[in-house]
Short mmCIF file of C-alpha atoms in Angstrom, two decimals:
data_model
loop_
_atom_site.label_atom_id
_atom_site.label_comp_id
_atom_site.label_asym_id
_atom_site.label_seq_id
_atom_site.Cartn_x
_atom_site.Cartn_y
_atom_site.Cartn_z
CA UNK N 1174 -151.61 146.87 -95.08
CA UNK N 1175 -150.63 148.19 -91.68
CA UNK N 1176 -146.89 147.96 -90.63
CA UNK N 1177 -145.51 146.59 -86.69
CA UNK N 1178 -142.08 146.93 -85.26
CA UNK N 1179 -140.79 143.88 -83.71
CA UNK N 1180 -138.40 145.03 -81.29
CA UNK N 1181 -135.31 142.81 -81.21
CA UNK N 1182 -135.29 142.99 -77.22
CA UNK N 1183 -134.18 139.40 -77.51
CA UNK N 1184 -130.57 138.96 -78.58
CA UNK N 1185 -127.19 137.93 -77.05
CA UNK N 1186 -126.35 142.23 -76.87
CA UNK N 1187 -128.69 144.53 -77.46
CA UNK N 1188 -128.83 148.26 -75.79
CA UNK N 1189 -131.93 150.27 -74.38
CA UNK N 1190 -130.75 152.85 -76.61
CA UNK N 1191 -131.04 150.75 -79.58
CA UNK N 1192 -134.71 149.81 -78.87
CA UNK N 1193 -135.26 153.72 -78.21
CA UNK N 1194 -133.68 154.82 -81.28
CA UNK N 1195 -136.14 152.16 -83.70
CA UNK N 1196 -138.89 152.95 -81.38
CA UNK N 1197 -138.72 156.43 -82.42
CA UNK N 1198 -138.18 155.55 -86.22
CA UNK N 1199 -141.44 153.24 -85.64
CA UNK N 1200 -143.30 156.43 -84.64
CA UNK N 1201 -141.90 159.24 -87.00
CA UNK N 1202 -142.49 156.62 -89.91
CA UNK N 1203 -146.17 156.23 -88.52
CA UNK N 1204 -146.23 152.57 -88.13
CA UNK N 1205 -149.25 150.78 -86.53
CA UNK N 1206 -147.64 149.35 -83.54
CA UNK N 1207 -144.52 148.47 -81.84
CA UNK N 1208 -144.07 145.26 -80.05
CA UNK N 1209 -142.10 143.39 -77.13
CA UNK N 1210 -141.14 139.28 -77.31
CA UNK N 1211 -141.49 137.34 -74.22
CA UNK N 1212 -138.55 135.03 -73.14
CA UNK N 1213 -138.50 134.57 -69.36
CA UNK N 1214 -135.00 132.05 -69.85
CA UNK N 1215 -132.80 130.43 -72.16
CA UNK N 1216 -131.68 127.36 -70.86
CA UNK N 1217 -128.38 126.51 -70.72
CA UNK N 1218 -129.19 122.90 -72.87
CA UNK N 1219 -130.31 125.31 -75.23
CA UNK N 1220 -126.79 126.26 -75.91
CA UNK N 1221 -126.29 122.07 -76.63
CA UNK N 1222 -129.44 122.00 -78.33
CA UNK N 1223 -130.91 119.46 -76.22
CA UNK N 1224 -134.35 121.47 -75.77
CA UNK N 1225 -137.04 119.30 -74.92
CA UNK N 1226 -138.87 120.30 -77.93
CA UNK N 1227 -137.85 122.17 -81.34
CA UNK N 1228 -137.69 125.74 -81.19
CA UNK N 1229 -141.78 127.18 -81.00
CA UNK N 1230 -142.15 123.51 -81.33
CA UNK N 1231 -142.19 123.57 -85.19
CA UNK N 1232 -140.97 121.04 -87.09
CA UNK N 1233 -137.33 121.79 -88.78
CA UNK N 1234 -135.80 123.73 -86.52
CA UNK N 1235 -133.27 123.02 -83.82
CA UNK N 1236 -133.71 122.31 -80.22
CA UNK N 1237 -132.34 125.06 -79.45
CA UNK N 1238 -133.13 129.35 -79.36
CA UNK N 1239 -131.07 131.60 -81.13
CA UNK N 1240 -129.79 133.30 -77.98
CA UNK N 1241 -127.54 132.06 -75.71
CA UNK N 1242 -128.08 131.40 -72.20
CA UNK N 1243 -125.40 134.10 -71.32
CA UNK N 1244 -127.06 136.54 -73.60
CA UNK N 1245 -127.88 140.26 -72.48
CA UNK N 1246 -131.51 140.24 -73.41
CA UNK N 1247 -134.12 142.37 -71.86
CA UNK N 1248 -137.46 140.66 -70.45
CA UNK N 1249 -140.28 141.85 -72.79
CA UNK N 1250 -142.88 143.25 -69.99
CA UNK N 1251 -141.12 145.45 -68.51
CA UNK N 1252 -140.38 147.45 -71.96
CA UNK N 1253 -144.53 148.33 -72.55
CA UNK N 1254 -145.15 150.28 -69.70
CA UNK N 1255 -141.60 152.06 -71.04
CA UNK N 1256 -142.94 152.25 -74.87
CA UNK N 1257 -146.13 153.54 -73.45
CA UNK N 1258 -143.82 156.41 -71.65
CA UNK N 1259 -141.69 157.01 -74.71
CA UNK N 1260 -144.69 156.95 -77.94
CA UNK N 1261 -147.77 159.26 -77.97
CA UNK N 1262 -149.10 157.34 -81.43
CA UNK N 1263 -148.25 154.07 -82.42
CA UNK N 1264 -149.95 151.03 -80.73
CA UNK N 1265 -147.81 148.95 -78.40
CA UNK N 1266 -147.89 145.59 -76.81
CA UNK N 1267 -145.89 142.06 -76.43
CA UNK N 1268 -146.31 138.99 -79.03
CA UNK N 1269 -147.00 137.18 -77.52
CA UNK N 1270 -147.70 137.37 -73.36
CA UNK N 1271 -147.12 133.71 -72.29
CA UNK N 1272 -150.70 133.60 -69.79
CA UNK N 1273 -148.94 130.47 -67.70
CA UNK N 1274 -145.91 132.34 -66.36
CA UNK N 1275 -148.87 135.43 -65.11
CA UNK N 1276 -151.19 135.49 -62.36
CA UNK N 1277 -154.25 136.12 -64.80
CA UNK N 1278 -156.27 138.97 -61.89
CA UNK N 1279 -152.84 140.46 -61.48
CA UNK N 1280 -152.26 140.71 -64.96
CA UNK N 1281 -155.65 142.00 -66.22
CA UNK N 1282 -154.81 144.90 -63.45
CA UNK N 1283 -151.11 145.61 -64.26
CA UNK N 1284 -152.71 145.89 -68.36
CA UNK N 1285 -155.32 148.26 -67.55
CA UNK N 1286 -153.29 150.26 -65.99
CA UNK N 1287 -150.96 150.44 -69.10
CA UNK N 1288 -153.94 150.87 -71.10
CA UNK N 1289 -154.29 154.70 -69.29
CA UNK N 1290 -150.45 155.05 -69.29
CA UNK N 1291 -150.72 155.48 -73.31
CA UNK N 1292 -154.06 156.77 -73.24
CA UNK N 1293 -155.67 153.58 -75.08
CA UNK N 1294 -152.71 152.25 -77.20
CA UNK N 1295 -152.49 149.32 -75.56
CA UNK N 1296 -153.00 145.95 -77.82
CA UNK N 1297 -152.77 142.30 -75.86
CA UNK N 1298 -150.95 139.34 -77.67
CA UNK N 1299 -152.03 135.93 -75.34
CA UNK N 1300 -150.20 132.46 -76.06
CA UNK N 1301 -149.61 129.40 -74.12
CA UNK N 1302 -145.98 128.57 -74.41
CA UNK N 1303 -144.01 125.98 -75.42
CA UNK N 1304 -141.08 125.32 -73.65
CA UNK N 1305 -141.06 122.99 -70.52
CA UNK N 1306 -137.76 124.51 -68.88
CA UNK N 1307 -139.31 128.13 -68.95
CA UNK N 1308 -142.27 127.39 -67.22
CA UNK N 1309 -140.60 125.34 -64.65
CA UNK N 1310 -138.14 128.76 -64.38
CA UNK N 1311 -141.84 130.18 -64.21
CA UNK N 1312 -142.73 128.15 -61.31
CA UNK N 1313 -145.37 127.27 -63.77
CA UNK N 1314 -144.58 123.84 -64.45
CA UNK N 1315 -147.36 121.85 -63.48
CA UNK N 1316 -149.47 124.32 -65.83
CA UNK N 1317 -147.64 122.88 -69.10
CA UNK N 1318 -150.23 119.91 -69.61
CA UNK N 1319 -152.80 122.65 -69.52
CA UNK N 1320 -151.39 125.46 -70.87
CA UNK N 1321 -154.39 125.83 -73.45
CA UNK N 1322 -156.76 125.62 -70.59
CA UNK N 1323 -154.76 128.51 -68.74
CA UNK N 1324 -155.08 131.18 -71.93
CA UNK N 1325 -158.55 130.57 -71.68
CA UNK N 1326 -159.18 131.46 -68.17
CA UNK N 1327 -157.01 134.37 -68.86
CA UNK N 1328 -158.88 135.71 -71.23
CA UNK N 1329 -162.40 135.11 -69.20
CA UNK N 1330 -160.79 136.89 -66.10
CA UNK N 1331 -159.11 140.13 -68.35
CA UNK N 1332 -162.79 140.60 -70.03
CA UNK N 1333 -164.36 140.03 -66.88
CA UNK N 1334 -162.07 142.53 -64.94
CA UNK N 1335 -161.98 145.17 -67.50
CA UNK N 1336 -165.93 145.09 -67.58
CA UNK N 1337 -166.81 145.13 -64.28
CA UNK N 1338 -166.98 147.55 -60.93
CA UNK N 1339 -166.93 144.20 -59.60
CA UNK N 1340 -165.77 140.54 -60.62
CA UNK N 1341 -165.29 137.01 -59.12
CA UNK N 1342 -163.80 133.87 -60.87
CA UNK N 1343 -164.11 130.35 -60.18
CA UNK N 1344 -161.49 128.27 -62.10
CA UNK N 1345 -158.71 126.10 -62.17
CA UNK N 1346 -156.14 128.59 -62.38
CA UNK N 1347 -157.99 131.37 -60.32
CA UNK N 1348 -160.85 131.28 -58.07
CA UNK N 1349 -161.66 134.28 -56.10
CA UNK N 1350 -164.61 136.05 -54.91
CA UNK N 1351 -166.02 139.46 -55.69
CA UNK N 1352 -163.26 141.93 -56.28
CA UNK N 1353 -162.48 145.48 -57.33
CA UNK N 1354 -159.42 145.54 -59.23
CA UNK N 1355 -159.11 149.51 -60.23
CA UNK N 1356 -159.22 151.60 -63.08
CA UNK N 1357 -160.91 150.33 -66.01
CA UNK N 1358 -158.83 150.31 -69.28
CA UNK N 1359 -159.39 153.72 -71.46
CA UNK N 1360 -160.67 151.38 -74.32
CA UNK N 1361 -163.63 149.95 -73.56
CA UNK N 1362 -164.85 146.79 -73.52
CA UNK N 1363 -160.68 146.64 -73.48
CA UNK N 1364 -157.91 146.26 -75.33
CA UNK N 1365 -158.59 144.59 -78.84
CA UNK N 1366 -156.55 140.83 -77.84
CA UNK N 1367 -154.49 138.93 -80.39
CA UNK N 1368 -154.05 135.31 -79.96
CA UNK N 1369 -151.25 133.05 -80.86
CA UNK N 1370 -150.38 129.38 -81.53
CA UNK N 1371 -149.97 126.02 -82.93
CA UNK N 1372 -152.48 126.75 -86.04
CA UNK N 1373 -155.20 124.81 -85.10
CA UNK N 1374 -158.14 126.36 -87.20
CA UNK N 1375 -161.24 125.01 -84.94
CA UNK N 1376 -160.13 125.93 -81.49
CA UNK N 1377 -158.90 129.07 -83.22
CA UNK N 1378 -162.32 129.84 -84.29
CA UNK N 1379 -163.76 128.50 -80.79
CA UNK N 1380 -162.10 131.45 -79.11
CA UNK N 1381 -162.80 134.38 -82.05
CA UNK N 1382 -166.68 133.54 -81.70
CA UNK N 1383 -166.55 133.24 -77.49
CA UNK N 1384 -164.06 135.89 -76.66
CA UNK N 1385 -164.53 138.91 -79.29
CA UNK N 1386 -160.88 138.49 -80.31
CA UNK N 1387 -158.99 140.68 -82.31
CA UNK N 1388 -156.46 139.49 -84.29
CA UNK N 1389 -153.96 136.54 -85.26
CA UNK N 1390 -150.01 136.46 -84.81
CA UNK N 1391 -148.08 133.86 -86.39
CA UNK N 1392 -144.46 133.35 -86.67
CA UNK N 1393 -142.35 133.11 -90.57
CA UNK N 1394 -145.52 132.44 -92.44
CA UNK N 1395 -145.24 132.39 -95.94
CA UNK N 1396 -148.48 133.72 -98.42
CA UNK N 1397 -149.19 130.19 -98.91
CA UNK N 1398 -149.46 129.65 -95.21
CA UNK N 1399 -151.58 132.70 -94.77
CA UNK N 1400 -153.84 132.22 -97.44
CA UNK N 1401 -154.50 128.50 -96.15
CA UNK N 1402 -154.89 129.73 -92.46
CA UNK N 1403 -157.01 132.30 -93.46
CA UNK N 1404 -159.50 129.75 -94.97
CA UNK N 1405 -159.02 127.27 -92.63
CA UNK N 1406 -160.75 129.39 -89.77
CA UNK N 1407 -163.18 130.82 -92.23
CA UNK N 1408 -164.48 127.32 -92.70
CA UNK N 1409 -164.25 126.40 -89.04
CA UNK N 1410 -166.30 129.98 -88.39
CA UNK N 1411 -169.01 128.91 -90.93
CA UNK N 1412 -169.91 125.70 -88.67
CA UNK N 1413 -170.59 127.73 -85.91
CA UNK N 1414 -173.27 129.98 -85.25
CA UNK N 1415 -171.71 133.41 -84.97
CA UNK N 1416 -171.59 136.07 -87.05
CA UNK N 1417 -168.03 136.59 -86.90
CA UNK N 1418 -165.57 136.19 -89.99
CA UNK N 1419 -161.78 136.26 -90.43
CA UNK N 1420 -162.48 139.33 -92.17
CA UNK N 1421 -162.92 140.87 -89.30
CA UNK N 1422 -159.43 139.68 -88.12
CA UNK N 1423 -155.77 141.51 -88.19
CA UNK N 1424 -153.79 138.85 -89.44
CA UNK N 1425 -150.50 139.12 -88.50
CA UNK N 1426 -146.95 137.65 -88.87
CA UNK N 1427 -143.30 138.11 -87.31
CA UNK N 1428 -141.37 138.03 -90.29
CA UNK N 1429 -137.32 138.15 -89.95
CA UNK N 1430 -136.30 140.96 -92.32
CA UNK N 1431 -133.47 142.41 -94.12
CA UNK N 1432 -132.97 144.09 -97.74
CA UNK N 1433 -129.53 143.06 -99.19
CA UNK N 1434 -128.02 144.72 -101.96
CA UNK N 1435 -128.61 141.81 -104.86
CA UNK N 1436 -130.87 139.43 -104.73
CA UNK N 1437 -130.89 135.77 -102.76
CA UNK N 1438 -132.66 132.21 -102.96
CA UNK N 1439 -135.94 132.79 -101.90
CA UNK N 1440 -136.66 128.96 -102.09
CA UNK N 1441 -139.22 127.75 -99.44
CA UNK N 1442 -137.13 125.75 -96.66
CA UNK N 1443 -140.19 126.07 -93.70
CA UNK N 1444 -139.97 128.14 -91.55
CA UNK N 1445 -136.20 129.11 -91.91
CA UNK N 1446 -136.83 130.40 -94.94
CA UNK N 1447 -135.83 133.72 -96.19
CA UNK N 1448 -138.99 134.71 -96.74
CA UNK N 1449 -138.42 138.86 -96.37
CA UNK N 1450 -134.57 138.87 -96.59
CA UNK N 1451 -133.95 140.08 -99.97
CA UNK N 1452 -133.26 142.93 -102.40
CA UNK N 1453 -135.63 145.42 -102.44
CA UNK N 1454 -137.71 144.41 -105.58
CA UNK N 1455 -137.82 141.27 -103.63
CA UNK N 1456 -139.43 142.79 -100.64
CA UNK N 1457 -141.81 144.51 -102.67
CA UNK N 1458 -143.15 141.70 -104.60
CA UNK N 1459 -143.09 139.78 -101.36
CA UNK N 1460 -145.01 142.11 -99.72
CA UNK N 1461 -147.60 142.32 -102.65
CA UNK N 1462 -147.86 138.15 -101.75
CA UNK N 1463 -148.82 138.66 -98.61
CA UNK N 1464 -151.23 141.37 -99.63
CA UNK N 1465 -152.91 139.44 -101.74
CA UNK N 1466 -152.92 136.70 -99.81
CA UNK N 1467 -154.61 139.01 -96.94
CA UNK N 1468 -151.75 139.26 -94.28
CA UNK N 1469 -153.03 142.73 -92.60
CA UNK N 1470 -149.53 143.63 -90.99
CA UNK N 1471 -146.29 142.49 -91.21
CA UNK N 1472 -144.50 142.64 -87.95
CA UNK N 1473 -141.32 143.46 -88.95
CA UNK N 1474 -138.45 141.49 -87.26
CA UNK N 1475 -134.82 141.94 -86.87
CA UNK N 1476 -132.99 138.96 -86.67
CA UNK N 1477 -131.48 137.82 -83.83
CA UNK N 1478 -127.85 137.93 -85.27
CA UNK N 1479 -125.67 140.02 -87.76
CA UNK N 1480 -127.79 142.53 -88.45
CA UNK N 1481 -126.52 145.89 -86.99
CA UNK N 1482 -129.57 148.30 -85.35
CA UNK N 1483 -127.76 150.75 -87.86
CA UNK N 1484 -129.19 148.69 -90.82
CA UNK N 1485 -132.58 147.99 -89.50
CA UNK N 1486 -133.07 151.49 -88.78
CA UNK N 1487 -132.39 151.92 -93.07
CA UNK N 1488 -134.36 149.37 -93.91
CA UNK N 1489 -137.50 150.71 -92.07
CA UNK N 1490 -136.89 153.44 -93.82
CA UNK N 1491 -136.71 151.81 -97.36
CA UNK N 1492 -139.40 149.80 -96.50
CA UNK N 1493 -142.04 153.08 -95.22
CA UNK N 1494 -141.13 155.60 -98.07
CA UNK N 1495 -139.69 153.00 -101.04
CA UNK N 1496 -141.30 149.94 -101.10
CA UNK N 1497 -144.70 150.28 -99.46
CA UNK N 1498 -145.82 152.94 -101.78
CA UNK N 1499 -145.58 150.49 -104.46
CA UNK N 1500 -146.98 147.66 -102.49
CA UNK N 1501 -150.28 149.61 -102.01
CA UNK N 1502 -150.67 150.74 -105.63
CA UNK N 1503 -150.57 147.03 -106.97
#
């Protein structure tokens, strides 16, 4: 089991030296990969929860983000090119890149690019969105009906781009003619791409046999939910004819995480639950869960409130040299 950083670049006050000083951790400790979060607004209705939709549209939870509109957060983009600057060896990328709010040629360019800038550390989270009032802040609002349709095309033109001298695109989202875009990304065919979304297993498995991808990123999963999604695109992979299997997947997770001195009610409550806040035997037979259950790396999440940099930068600790060591011997 590999470990991520999920940099807490989203909160009401957070400071670039804050995400320097666990960046650095993340890289002495020799985790896998560091990663950005993508929030273009916060509404102010967000701050009455009248969101259109619940937050990451998942059933349970408010209508409403946990950061207020006023909140000092820093745009996750921006920060790769920056990790890529500041790391020479752990991976780095954004989970997830929201494709609508992106012209998909300018992006492909602006990621290959990045790609030499950490000499081939470069890993691509795509997603569609979710929230109406970003992607009319976007000016991508009459994208939201097809939003799925847009990741898609994004992925086509990226792959297309990175494996060409030369590439043209006919779509509904881009349609140019024969192009040079630059340099080539250092990996080839390109960077490995993680996908995100609403867990549905067959047009999951649509886009691991067509596009090559890489890995999965979900959001609070417990073992339970890993173990089901896990065989849920399995099955969806055996009915088509590829020779790809979720084996072959990192499967991934953003899970909000603190160790506390005693231990707390671990009860499942969706997707609020405290699933990886707890003591540290907690945390350790949690993470053995999620082993067996075959979650490949925990991205390892701050939470948006309450939870001093100070402490996170302990806990990675505790959870590197403590509890992981006893999480790979079980």
């Amino acid at each position: 089991m590999k470990l991520a950083l999920y940099l807490p670049n989203f909160r009401d006050k957070v400071t670039v030296k804050e995400l320097e000083d666990l960046t650095e951790l993340a890289e002495e400790l020799d985790f896998d990969s560091v990663w950005t979060l993508d929030r273009i607004v916060v509404p102010e209705s967000s701050d009455r929860q009248e969101l259109q939709y619940s937050f990451g549209m998942m059933e349970g939870l408010p209508k409403a983000l946990p950061v207020s509109a006023r909140g000092e957060w820093f745009q996750g983009m921006p920060l790769i090119p920056w990790l890529a600057a500041k790391t020479s060896k752990v991976r780095i990328g954004m989970s997830i890149i929201d494709t609508p709010y992106r012209s998909p040629g300018v992006l492909a360019a602006e990621l290959a690019t990045i790609d030499h800038l950490s000499n081939g550390r470069l890993n691509v989270g795509v997603g569609s969105g979710w929230m109406p009032e970003e992607f009319a802040a976007a000016s991508a609002a009459h994208i939201f009906p097809k939003r799925h349709k847009h990741v898609r095309e994004t992925i086509e033109i990226m792959q297309g781009i990175w494996g060409n001298e030369l590439f043209e695109y006919h779509g509904e989202f881009a349609d140019f003619e024969s192009c040079g875009f630059g340099a080539k990304p250092v990996q080839q065919p390109g960077p490995p791409i993680y996908f995100s979304g609403l867990k549905d297993p067959k047009r999951s498995a649509a886009r691991i046999a067509k596009y090559g991808l890489s890995g999965w990123i979900g959001i609070q999963d417990s073992p339970e939910d890993i173990r089901n999604w896990r065989g849920s695109i399995q099955r969806e992979l055996d009915e088509l004819d590829t020779p790809r299997s979720v084996d072959d997947l990192d499967i991934c997770s953003m899970l909000w995480t603190v160790i506390t001195d005693v231990d707390v009610d671990q009860s499942p409550a969706g997707k609020v639950t405290n699933l990886m806040v707890g003591s540290e035997g907690q945390i350790t037979d949690r993470l053995k869960s999620y082993k067996e259950a075959g979650l490949t790396m925990p991205l390892i999440w701050p939470p948006f409130a309450d939870v001093p940099v100070s402490k996170t930068l302990d806990d990675l600790k505790r959870i590197k040299n403590d509890i992981m060591p006893k999480v790979e011997a079980s």
